[in-house]
């Protein structure tokens, strides 16, 4: 029996699902992409990684002012993008609270695509519908 649906596996959605599960409520967590939310996947984490690379390039160009001789830095763009993916994966692995979610028995539907409440008992996703089963202890 599913009693609570949570849409979105960013920080707020994960904490809502964990709190519901902690209260012994059967919980389903649905996310359009990977767990971790926008911050890890599309926001500050990749942006900060790119910005850090830019600062390193600038600092490398200033080394000569301090008596350090190096050649002009060259950007390896494919390697930079690989580093961005590594940083995102590291953050997602450590910040998504996945171990706690699994330990509490929360059912997760990742990569479900856009999700919306179809009605009080159903979530509709790009991959289909997820229905909440009701019993006498669960009111709408």
mmCIF file of C-alpha atoms in Angstrom:
data_model
loop_
_atom_site.group_PDB
_atom_site.id
_atom_site.type_symbol
_atom_site.label_atom_id
_atom_site.label_comp_id
_atom_site.label_asym_id
_atom_site.label_seq_id
_atom_site.Cartn_x
_atom_site.Cartn_y
_atom_site.Cartn_z
ATOM 1 C CA UNK A 1 0.000 0.000 0.000
ATOM 2 C CA UNK A 2 1.403 3.385 -1.000
ATOM 3 C CA UNK A 3 0.255 6.218 1.196
ATOM 4 C CA UNK A 4 2.470 9.112 0.062
ATOM 5 C CA UNK A 5 3.760 10.142 -3.348
ATOM 6 C CA UNK A 6 6.694 12.548 -3.547
ATOM 7 C CA UNK A 7 7.602 14.076 -6.896
ATOM 8 C CA UNK A 8 11.217 15.207 -7.198
ATOM 9 C CA UNK A 9 14.390 13.756 -5.687
ATOM 10 C CA UNK A 10 16.121 17.012 -4.916
ATOM 11 C CA UNK A 11 16.906 17.922 -1.312
ATOM 12 C CA UNK A 12 13.295 18.790 -0.410
ATOM 13 C CA UNK A 13 11.787 15.702 -2.052
ATOM 14 C CA UNK A 14 14.312 13.330 -0.528
ATOM 15 C CA UNK A 15 13.787 14.760 2.954
ATOM 16 C CA UNK A 16 9.999 14.642 2.553
ATOM 17 C CA UNK A 17 10.191 10.986 1.501
ATOM 18 C CA UNK A 18 12.536 10.122 4.372
ATOM 19 C CA UNK A 19 10.307 11.876 6.916
ATOM 20 C CA UNK A 20 7.202 10.087 5.641
ATOM 21 C CA UNK A 21 8.998 6.742 5.712
ATOM 22 C CA UNK A 22 10.315 7.511 9.210
ATOM 23 C CA UNK A 23 6.671 7.890 10.275
ATOM 24 C CA UNK A 24 6.052 4.351 8.931
ATOM 25 C CA UNK A 25 4.202 5.612 5.874
ATOM 26 C CA UNK A 26 4.672 3.667 2.634
ATOM 27 C CA UNK A 27 6.309 6.169 0.326
ATOM 28 C CA UNK A 28 7.008 6.377 -3.397
ATOM 29 C CA UNK A 29 9.584 8.880 -4.678
ATOM 30 C CA UNK A 30 9.364 9.777 -8.378
ATOM 31 C CA UNK A 31 12.034 11.784 -10.199
ATOM 32 C CA UNK A 32 12.325 12.813 -13.809
ATOM 33 C CA UNK A 33 16.080 12.266 -13.889
ATOM 34 C CA UNK A 34 18.660 11.016 -11.477
ATOM 35 C CA UNK A 35 18.448 11.468 -7.724
ATOM 36 C CA UNK A 36 20.149 14.553 -6.394
ATOM 37 C CA UNK A 37 17.984 17.175 -8.007
ATOM 38 C CA UNK A 38 18.815 20.200 -10.095
ATOM 39 C CA UNK A 39 21.694 21.436 -7.918
ATOM 40 C CA UNK A 40 23.753 18.318 -8.470
ATOM 41 C CA UNK A 41 22.806 17.612 -12.060
ATOM 42 C CA UNK A 42 22.173 20.938 -13.800
ATOM 43 C CA UNK A 43 22.974 23.724 -11.353
ATOM 44 C CA UNK A 44 25.771 24.728 -9.004
ATOM 45 C CA UNK A 45 27.849 21.548 -9.133
ATOM 46 C CA UNK A 46 28.622 21.561 -12.881
ATOM 47 C CA UNK A 47 28.754 25.378 -12.988
ATOM 48 C CA UNK A 48 31.249 25.559 -10.127
ATOM 49 C CA UNK A 49 33.406 22.894 -11.742
ATOM 50 C CA UNK A 50 33.522 24.895 -14.984
ATOM 51 C CA UNK A 51 34.199 28.129 -13.084
ATOM 52 C CA UNK A 52 37.036 26.460 -11.169
ATOM 53 C CA UNK A 53 38.651 25.440 -14.464
ATOM 54 C CA UNK A 54 38.400 29.054 -15.643
ATOM 55 C CA UNK A 55 40.072 30.321 -12.461
ATOM 56 C CA UNK A 56 42.848 27.761 -12.838
ATOM 57 C CA UNK A 57 43.479 28.934 -16.419
ATOM 58 C CA UNK A 58 43.639 32.560 -15.262
ATOM 59 C CA UNK A 59 45.985 31.728 -12.388
ATOM 60 C CA UNK A 60 48.230 29.655 -14.649
ATOM 61 C CA UNK A 61 48.593 32.704 -16.913
ATOM 62 C CA UNK A 62 49.637 34.801 -13.889
ATOM 63 C CA UNK A 63 52.371 32.437 -12.658
ATOM 64 C CA UNK A 64 55.057 34.340 -14.546
ATOM 65 C CA UNK A 65 54.371 37.365 -12.306
ATOM 66 C CA UNK A 66 55.642 35.272 -9.389
ATOM 67 C CA UNK A 67 58.701 33.924 -11.101
ATOM 68 C CA UNK A 68 57.162 30.606 -12.114
ATOM 69 C CA UNK A 69 57.859 29.747 -15.752
ATOM 70 C CA UNK A 70 55.298 27.558 -17.484
ATOM 71 C CA UNK A 71 53.954 27.317 -20.997
ATOM 72 C CA UNK A 72 50.607 28.817 -21.943
ATOM 73 C CA UNK A 73 47.764 26.650 -20.556
ATOM 74 C CA UNK A 74 45.693 24.761 -23.114
ATOM 75 C CA UNK A 75 42.106 23.735 -22.438
ATOM 76 C CA UNK A 76 41.267 20.082 -23.095
ATOM 77 C CA UNK A 77 37.510 20.552 -23.428
ATOM 78 C CA UNK A 78 36.537 16.844 -23.580
ATOM 79 C CA UNK A 79 38.591 16.221 -20.407
ATOM 80 C CA UNK A 80 36.935 19.221 -18.718
ATOM 81 C CA UNK A 81 33.485 17.832 -19.528
ATOM 82 C CA UNK A 82 34.568 14.440 -18.193
ATOM 83 C CA UNK A 83 35.639 16.174 -14.951
ATOM 84 C CA UNK A 84 32.225 17.861 -14.724
ATOM 85 C CA UNK A 85 30.551 14.438 -15.052
ATOM 86 C CA UNK A 86 32.889 13.039 -12.366
ATOM 87 C CA UNK A 87 32.039 15.886 -9.989
ATOM 88 C CA UNK A 88 28.289 15.446 -10.562
ATOM 89 C CA UNK A 89 28.559 11.691 -9.987
ATOM 90 C CA UNK A 90 30.577 12.200 -6.789
ATOM 91 C CA UNK A 91 28.034 14.656 -5.384
ATOM 92 C CA UNK A 92 25.065 12.493 -6.342
ATOM 93 C CA UNK A 93 26.652 9.431 -4.768
ATOM 94 C CA UNK A 94 27.235 11.212 -1.485
ATOM 95 C CA UNK A 95 24.366 13.674 -1.210
ATOM 96 C CA UNK A 96 21.307 11.848 -2.454
ATOM 97 C CA UNK A 97 20.898 9.982 0.867
ATOM 98 C CA UNK A 98 20.327 6.869 -1.223
ATOM 99 C CA UNK A 99 21.382 4.472 1.537
ATOM 100 C CA UNK A 100 18.874 5.970 3.957
ATOM 101 C CA UNK A 101 16.121 5.959 1.329
ATOM 102 C CA UNK A 102 16.754 2.283 0.639
ATOM 103 C CA UNK A 103 16.975 1.462 4.367
ATOM 104 C CA UNK A 104 13.586 3.084 4.997
ATOM 105 C CA UNK A 105 12.023 1.090 2.162
ATOM 106 C CA UNK A 106 11.065 4.057 -0.010
ATOM 107 C CA UNK A 107 10.184 2.920 -3.528
ATOM 108 C CA UNK A 108 12.061 5.016 -6.091
ATOM 109 C CA UNK A 109 11.123 5.591 -9.715
ATOM 110 C CA UNK A 110 14.166 7.295 -11.276
ATOM 111 C CA UNK A 111 14.388 8.550 -14.852
ATOM 112 C CA UNK A 112 10.569 8.563 -14.996
ATOM 113 C CA UNK A 113 10.452 11.788 -16.992
ATOM 114 C CA UNK A 114 8.085 14.609 -16.186
ATOM 115 C CA UNK A 115 5.608 13.619 -13.489
ATOM 116 C CA UNK A 116 2.322 15.104 -12.375
ATOM 117 C CA UNK A 117 -0.554 14.183 -10.146
ATOM 118 C CA UNK A 118 -3.243 12.759 -12.411
ATOM 119 C CA UNK A 119 -5.677 12.451 -9.510
ATOM 120 C CA UNK A 120 -5.509 11.809 -5.758
ATOM 121 C CA UNK A 121 -4.431 8.210 -6.363
ATOM 122 C CA UNK A 122 -2.301 8.344 -9.503
ATOM 123 C CA UNK A 123 0.911 9.926 -10.740
ATOM 124 C CA UNK A 124 1.328 10.154 -14.484
ATOM 125 C CA UNK A 125 4.860 10.053 -15.924
ATOM 126 C CA UNK A 126 6.343 9.798 -19.397
ATOM 127 C CA UNK A 127 6.749 6.087 -18.706
ATOM 128 C CA UNK A 128 3.151 5.492 -17.642
ATOM 129 C CA UNK A 129 1.182 5.749 -14.435
ATOM 130 C CA UNK A 130 1.909 4.875 -10.840
ATOM 131 C CA UNK A 131 -1.189 4.161 -8.796
ATOM 132 C CA UNK A 132 -1.620 4.314 -5.068
ATOM 133 C CA UNK A 133 -3.374 1.330 -3.565
ATOM 134 C CA UNK A 134 -5.786 2.213 -0.795
ATOM 135 C CA UNK A 135 -6.815 0.365 2.307
ATOM 136 C CA UNK A 136 -9.024 1.399 5.197
ATOM 137 C CA UNK A 137 -6.149 3.097 7.045
ATOM 138 C CA UNK A 138 -5.365 5.410 4.125
ATOM 139 C CA UNK A 139 -7.766 8.217 3.442
ATOM 140 C CA UNK A 140 -7.656 10.404 0.319
#
